[in-house]
XYZ file of C-alpha atoms in Angstrom:
438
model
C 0.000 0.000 0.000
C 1.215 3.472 -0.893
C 1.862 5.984 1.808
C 1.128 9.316 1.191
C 3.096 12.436 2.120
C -0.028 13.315 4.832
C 0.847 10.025 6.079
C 3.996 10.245 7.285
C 3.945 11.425 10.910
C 5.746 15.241 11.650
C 8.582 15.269 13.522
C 8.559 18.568 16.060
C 11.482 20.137 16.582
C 12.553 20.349 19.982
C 12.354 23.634 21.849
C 15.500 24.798 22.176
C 16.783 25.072 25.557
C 19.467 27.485 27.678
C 20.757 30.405 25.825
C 18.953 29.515 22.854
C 15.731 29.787 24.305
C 16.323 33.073 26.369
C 17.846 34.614 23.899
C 14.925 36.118 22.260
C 13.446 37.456 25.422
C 16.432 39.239 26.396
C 16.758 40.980 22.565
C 13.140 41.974 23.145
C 13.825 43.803 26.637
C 17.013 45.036 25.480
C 15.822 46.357 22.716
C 12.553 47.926 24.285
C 14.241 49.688 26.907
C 16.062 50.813 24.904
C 14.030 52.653 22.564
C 12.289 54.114 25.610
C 14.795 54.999 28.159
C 17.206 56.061 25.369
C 16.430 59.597 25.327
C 16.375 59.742 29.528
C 19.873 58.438 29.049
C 20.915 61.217 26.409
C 19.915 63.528 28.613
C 21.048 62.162 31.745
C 24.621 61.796 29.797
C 24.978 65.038 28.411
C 23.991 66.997 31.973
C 26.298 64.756 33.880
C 29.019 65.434 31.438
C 28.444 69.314 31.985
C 28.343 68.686 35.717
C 31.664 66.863 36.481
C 33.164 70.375 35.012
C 30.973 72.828 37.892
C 34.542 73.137 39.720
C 36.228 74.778 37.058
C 33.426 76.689 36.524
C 32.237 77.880 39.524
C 36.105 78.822 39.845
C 36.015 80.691 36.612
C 32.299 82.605 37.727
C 32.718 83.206 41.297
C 36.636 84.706 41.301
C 35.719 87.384 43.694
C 33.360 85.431 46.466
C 35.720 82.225 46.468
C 39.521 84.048 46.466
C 41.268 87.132 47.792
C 44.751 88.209 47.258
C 47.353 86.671 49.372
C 48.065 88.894 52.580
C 49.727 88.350 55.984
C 47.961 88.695 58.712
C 44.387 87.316 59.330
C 41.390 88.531 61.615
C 40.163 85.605 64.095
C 37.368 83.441 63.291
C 35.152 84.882 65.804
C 35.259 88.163 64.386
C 34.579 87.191 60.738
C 31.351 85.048 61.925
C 30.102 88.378 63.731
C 30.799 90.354 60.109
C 29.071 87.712 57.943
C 26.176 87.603 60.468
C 25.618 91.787 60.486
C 24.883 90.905 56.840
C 22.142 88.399 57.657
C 20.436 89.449 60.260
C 17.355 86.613 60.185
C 19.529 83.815 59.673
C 20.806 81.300 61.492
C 24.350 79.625 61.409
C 24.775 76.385 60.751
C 28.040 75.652 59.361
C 31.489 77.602 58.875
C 33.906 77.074 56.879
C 37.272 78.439 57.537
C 39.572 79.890 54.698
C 41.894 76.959 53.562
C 44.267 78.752 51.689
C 45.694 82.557 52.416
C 43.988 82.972 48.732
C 40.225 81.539 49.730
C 37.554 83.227 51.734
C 35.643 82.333 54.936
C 32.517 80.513 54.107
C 29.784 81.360 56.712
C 26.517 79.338 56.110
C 23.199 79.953 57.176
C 19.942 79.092 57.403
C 17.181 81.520 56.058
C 13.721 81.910 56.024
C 12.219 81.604 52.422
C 15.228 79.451 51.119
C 14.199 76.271 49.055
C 15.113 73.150 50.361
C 18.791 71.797 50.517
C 19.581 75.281 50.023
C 21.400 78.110 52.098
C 22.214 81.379 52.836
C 26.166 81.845 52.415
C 28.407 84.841 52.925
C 32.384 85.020 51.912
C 34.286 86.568 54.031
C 37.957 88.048 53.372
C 39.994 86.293 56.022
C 42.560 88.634 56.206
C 40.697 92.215 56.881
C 36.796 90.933 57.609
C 35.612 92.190 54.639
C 32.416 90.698 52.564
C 33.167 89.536 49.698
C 29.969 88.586 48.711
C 26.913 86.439 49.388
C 25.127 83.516 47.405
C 22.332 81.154 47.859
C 23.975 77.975 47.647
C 23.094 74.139 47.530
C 23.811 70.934 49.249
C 26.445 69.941 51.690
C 29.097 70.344 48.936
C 28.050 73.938 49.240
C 27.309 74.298 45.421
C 27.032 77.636 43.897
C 24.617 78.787 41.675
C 25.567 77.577 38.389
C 26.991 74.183 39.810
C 23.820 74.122 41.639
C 21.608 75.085 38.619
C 23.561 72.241 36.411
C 23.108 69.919 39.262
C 19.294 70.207 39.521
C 19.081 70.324 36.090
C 20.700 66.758 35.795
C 18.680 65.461 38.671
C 15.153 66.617 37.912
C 15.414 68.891 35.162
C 14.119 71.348 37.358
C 10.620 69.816 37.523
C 10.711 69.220 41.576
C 9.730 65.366 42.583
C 8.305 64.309 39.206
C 11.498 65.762 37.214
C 13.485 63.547 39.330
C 11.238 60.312 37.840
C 13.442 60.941 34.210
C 16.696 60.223 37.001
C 15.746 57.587 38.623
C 14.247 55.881 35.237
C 17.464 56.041 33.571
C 18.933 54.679 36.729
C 16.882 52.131 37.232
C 16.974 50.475 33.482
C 20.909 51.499 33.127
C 21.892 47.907 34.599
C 19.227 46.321 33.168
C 20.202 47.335 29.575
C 23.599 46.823 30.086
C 23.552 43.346 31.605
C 21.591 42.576 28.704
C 23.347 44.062 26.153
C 26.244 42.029 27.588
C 24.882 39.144 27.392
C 23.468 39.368 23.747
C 27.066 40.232 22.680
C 29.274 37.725 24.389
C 26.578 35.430 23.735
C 27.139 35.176 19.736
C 29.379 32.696 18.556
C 32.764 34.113 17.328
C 36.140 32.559 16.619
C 38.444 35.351 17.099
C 38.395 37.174 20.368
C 39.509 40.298 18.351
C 35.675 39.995 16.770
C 34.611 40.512 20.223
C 36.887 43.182 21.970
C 36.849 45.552 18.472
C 34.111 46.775 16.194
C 34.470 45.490 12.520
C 36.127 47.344 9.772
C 33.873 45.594 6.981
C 31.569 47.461 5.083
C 28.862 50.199 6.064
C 25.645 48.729 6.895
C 23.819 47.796 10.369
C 25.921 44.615 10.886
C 29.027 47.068 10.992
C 26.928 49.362 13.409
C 26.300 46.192 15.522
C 29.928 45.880 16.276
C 30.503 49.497 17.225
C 27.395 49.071 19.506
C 28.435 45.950 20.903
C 31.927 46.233 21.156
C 31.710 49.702 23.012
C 29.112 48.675 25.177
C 31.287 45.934 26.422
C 34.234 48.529 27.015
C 32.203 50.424 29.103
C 30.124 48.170 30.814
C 31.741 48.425 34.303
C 31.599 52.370 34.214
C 27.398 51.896 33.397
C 26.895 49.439 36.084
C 28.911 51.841 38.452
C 26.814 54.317 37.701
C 23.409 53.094 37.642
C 24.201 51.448 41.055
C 25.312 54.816 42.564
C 22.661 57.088 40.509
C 20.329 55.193 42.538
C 21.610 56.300 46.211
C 19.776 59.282 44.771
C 17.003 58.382 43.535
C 13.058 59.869 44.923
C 11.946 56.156 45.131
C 14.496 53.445 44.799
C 17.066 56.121 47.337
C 14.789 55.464 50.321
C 14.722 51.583 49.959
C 18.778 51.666 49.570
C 18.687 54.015 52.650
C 15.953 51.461 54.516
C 18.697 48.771 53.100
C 22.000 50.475 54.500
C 20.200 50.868 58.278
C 19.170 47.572 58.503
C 22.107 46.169 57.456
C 24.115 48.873 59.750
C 25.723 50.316 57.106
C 24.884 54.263 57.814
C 27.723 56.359 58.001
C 29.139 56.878 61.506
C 28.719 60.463 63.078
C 31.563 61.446 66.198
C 29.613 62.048 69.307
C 29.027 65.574 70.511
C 27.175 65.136 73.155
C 29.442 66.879 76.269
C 28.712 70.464 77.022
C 29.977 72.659 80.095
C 28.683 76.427 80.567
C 30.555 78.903 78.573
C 31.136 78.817 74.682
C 34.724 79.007 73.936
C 34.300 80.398 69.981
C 34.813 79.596 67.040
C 38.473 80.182 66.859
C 39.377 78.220 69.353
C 37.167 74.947 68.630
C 39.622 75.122 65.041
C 42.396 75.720 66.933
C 42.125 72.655 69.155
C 41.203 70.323 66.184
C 44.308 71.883 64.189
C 46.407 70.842 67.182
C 45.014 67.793 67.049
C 46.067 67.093 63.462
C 42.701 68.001 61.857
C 43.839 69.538 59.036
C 42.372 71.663 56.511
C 39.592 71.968 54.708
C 36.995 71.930 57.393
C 33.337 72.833 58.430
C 32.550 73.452 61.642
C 29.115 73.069 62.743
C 28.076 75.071 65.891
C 27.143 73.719 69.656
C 23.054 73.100 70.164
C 22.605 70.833 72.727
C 26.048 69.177 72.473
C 29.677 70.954 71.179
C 31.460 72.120 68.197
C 31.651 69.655 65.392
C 35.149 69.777 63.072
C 34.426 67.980 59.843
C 36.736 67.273 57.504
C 35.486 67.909 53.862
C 38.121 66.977 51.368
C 36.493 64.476 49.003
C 39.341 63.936 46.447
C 41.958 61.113 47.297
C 42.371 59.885 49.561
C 39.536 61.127 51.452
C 39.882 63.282 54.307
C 36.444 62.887 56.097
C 37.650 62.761 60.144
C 35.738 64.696 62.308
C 36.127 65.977 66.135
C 34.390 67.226 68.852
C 34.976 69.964 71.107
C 33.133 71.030 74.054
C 32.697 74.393 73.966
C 32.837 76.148 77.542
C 36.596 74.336 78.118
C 37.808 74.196 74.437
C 38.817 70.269 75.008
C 38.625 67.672 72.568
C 35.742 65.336 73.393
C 35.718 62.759 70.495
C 37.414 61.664 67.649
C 36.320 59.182 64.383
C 38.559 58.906 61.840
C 37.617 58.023 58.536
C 39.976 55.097 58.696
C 37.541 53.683 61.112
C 34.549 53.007 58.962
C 32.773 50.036 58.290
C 33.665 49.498 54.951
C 29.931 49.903 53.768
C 30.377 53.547 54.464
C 33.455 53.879 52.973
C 32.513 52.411 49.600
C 29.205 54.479 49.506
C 31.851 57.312 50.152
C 33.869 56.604 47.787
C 31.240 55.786 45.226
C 29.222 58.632 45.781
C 32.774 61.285 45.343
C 33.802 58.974 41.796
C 30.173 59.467 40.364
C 30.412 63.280 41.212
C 33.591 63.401 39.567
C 35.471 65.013 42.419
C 37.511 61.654 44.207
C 40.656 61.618 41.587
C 40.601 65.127 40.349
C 40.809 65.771 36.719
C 41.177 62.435 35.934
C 38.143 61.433 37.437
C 36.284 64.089 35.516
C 37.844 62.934 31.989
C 37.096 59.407 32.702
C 33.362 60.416 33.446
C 33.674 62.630 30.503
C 34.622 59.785 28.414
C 32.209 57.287 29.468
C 29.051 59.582 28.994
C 30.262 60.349 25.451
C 30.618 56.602 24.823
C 27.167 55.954 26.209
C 25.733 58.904 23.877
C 27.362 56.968 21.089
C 26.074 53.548 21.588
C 22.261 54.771 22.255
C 23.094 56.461 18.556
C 24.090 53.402 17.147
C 21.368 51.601 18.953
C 18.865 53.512 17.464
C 20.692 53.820 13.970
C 20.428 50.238 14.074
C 16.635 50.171 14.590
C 16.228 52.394 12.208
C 18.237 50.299 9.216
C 16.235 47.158 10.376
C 13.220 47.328 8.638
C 11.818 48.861 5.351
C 9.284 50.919 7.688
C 9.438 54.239 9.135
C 10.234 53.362 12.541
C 12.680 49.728 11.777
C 11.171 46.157 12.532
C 10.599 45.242 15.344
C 12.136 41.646 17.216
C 9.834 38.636 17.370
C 6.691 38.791 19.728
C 6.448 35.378 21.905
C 9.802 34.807 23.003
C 8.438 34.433 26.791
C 6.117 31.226 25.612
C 9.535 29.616 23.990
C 11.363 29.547 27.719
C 11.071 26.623 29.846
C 9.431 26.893 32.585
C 11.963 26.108 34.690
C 13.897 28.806 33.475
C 11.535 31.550 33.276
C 9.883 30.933 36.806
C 12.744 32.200 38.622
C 13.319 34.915 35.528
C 9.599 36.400 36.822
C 10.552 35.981 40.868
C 13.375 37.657 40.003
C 11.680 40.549 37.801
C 9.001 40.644 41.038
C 11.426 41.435 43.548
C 13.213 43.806 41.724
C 10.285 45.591 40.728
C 9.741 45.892 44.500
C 12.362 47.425 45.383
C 12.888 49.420 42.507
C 9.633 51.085 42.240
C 10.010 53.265 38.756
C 11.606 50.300 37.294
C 8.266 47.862 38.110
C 5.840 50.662 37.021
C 7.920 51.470 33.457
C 8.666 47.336 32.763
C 4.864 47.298 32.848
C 4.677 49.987 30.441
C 6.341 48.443 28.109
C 4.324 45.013 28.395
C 1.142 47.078 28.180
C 3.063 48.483 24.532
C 4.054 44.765 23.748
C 0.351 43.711 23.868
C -1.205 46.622 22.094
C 1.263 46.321 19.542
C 0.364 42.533 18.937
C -3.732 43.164 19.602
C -2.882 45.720 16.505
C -1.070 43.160 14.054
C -3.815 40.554 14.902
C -6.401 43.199 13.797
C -4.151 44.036 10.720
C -4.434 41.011 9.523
């Protein structure tokens, strides 16, 4: 008897398994976050790049307020904090910080009614004949000026308040994710020649040459993206208060010197620097006045290596009553430290600041090339997009703990859950739209 074609039994082909069968679910994230976060991450790359060069510029804006010519002699402490605080008469003083240099002013800080929050009141002082130099509303504990502080809030929130600081924490949020991913997708691909790998092709110009500038760059810079999604996030509206919930139940808050002995009398200003000088406290410093404890001598010299000690000093006998160096911090604090300074720009200097430089140009480039690449993918207006379905094609096995995964992170990363939602909701309208196409 003749069998027919119909006859013959079909052979399935097996699913594919491992990397084969995750594959296409981690193009299709990759490549949708992507296309949506790309433009938070222009923008987030081309205002950090003008922030890591504030210094020079508040240098260059502010000559007057932040130097004076070198003189000898200088007028005590006490007296320049009674000078700065004729000029602000409704504020209150909450920090000082004492000329450095024979070429810097006295910073005296204060706290105003009317000023926006994080920000202060602060008058320069000439440390040499008491004169004002000038006074400035400036921002944060690095005592920011007004451009720094203008570039600073525009990286942060674009100077939308809380919901600016949503495009932030977005980019943050999806940085890692893209980059693990993009990782992945380009060691993953079969290649003989670790040269294919490490450097982008030479071959002709088309989107498979593109591919190897975006992949191979991406890999470059990988570590610096990872550092500073993880750090971006210490920052964050949303995701910051979880890492700080994190760091206190974990004990990893930074240590604070205790201040708590106080004796009638208040010694001055002078003389609380004076003892913490003798004391090998060295310079530059902010000293915080007595409330219901004494003087606080902070260290704040954030370039390397890190001068962050701090002392106490009771202020009706001028003694030293505590000491924490910063060589005595769990090593939580320290790295936070550390990590916080490096993404600012300001813990190696210039060379910190031309390595951030350089990585936020790279970055601009391979979202340019990503989206280069979309756009030569397809015949259509906005490129082809990657196959709907990969999820169904994952074993279970594999994508069970893929979704407790996604869960947890979602959790904890708020904007992240909310936005990898978004972009499901997109996936399915997308598909309910080609289904109704056809």
């Amino acid at each position: 008897m003749a069998i027919g074609i119909d006859d013959v039994p079909r052979i399935e082909p097996e699913p594919a398994a491992g990397w084969a069968a995750l594959r296409p679910l981690v193009l299709r994230l990759h490549f949708y976050a992507g296309v949506f976060v790309g433009p938070f991450l222009l923008v987030a790359a081309l205002t950090g790049i003008a922030y890591v060069w504030t210094p020079q510029l508040e240098q260059a804006v502010y000559p007057r307020e932040l130097h004076v010519p070198a003189t000898a002699g200088a007028v005590p402490l006490d007296q320049q904090v009674l000078v700065a605080r004729g000029r602000v008469p409704d504020g209150k003083i909450i920090g000082v910080r004492p000329a450095p240099s024979a070429t810097d002013t006295t910073q005296v800080i204060f706290d105003r009614p009317g000023l926006a929050p994080s920000y202060r009141y602060t008058v320069f002082v000439n440390p040499h004949d008491g004169e004002v130099r000038g006074a400035l509303e400036t921002y944060g504990s690095g005592q920011a000026l007004p451009v720094r502080g203008w570039i600073d809030t525009l990286h942060r929130s674009l100077h939308l308040g809380d919901f600016g600081r949503l495009y932030s924490e977005l980019a943050a949020s999806w940085l890692w994710v893209i980059t693990l991913a993009g990782l992945a997708l380009w060691l993953g691909r079969r290649r003989r020649r670790l040269r294919a790998v490490l450097l982008p092709s030479a071959g002709k110009p088309g989107r498979r040459r593109l591919r190897t500038w975006h992949g191979s760059a991406g890999l470059w810079i990988a570590a610096g993206l990872l550092f500073l999604s993880a750090t971006g996030l210490t920052w964050s509206l949303h995701a910051g208060a979880n890492v700080t919930d994190l760091r206190s139940s974990l004990d990893w808050t930074t240590p604070s010197v205790s201040a708590s002995v106080r004796t009638p009398g208040d010694v001055g200003w002078q003389a609380a620097r004076d003892a913490t000088a003798r004391a090998g406290l060295s310079d530059p410093v902010e000293i915080r006045p007595p409330s219901e404890g004494g003087y606080v001598v902070q260290q704040i010299g954030r370039s390397w290596p890190s001068r962050q000690d701090s002392m106490s000093v009771d202020p009706g006998t001028g003694q030293l009553t505590g000491t924490l160096r910063f060589a005595d911090y769990p090593l939580a604090a320290k790295l936070s430290r550390w990590g916080i300074d490096a993404h600012m720009g300001l813990l190696f200097g210039v060379a910190n600041q031309i390595a951030l430089t350089v990585l936020g140009l790279a970055l601009i480039c391979v979202v340019g090339w990503g989206y280069r690449m979309w756009w030569l993918r397809g015949r259509s207006r906005f490129g082809r997009l990657p196959v709907r379905g990969a999820w169904r094609r994952v074993p279970g096995r594999v994508l069970a703990p893929v979704l407790v995964g996604a869960a947890v992170v979602a959790w904890f990363l708020p904007v992240f859950g909310v936005s990898l939602l978004g972009f499901l909701a997109v996936d399915c309208l997308l598909g309910l739209r080609r289904e109704v196409a056809r």
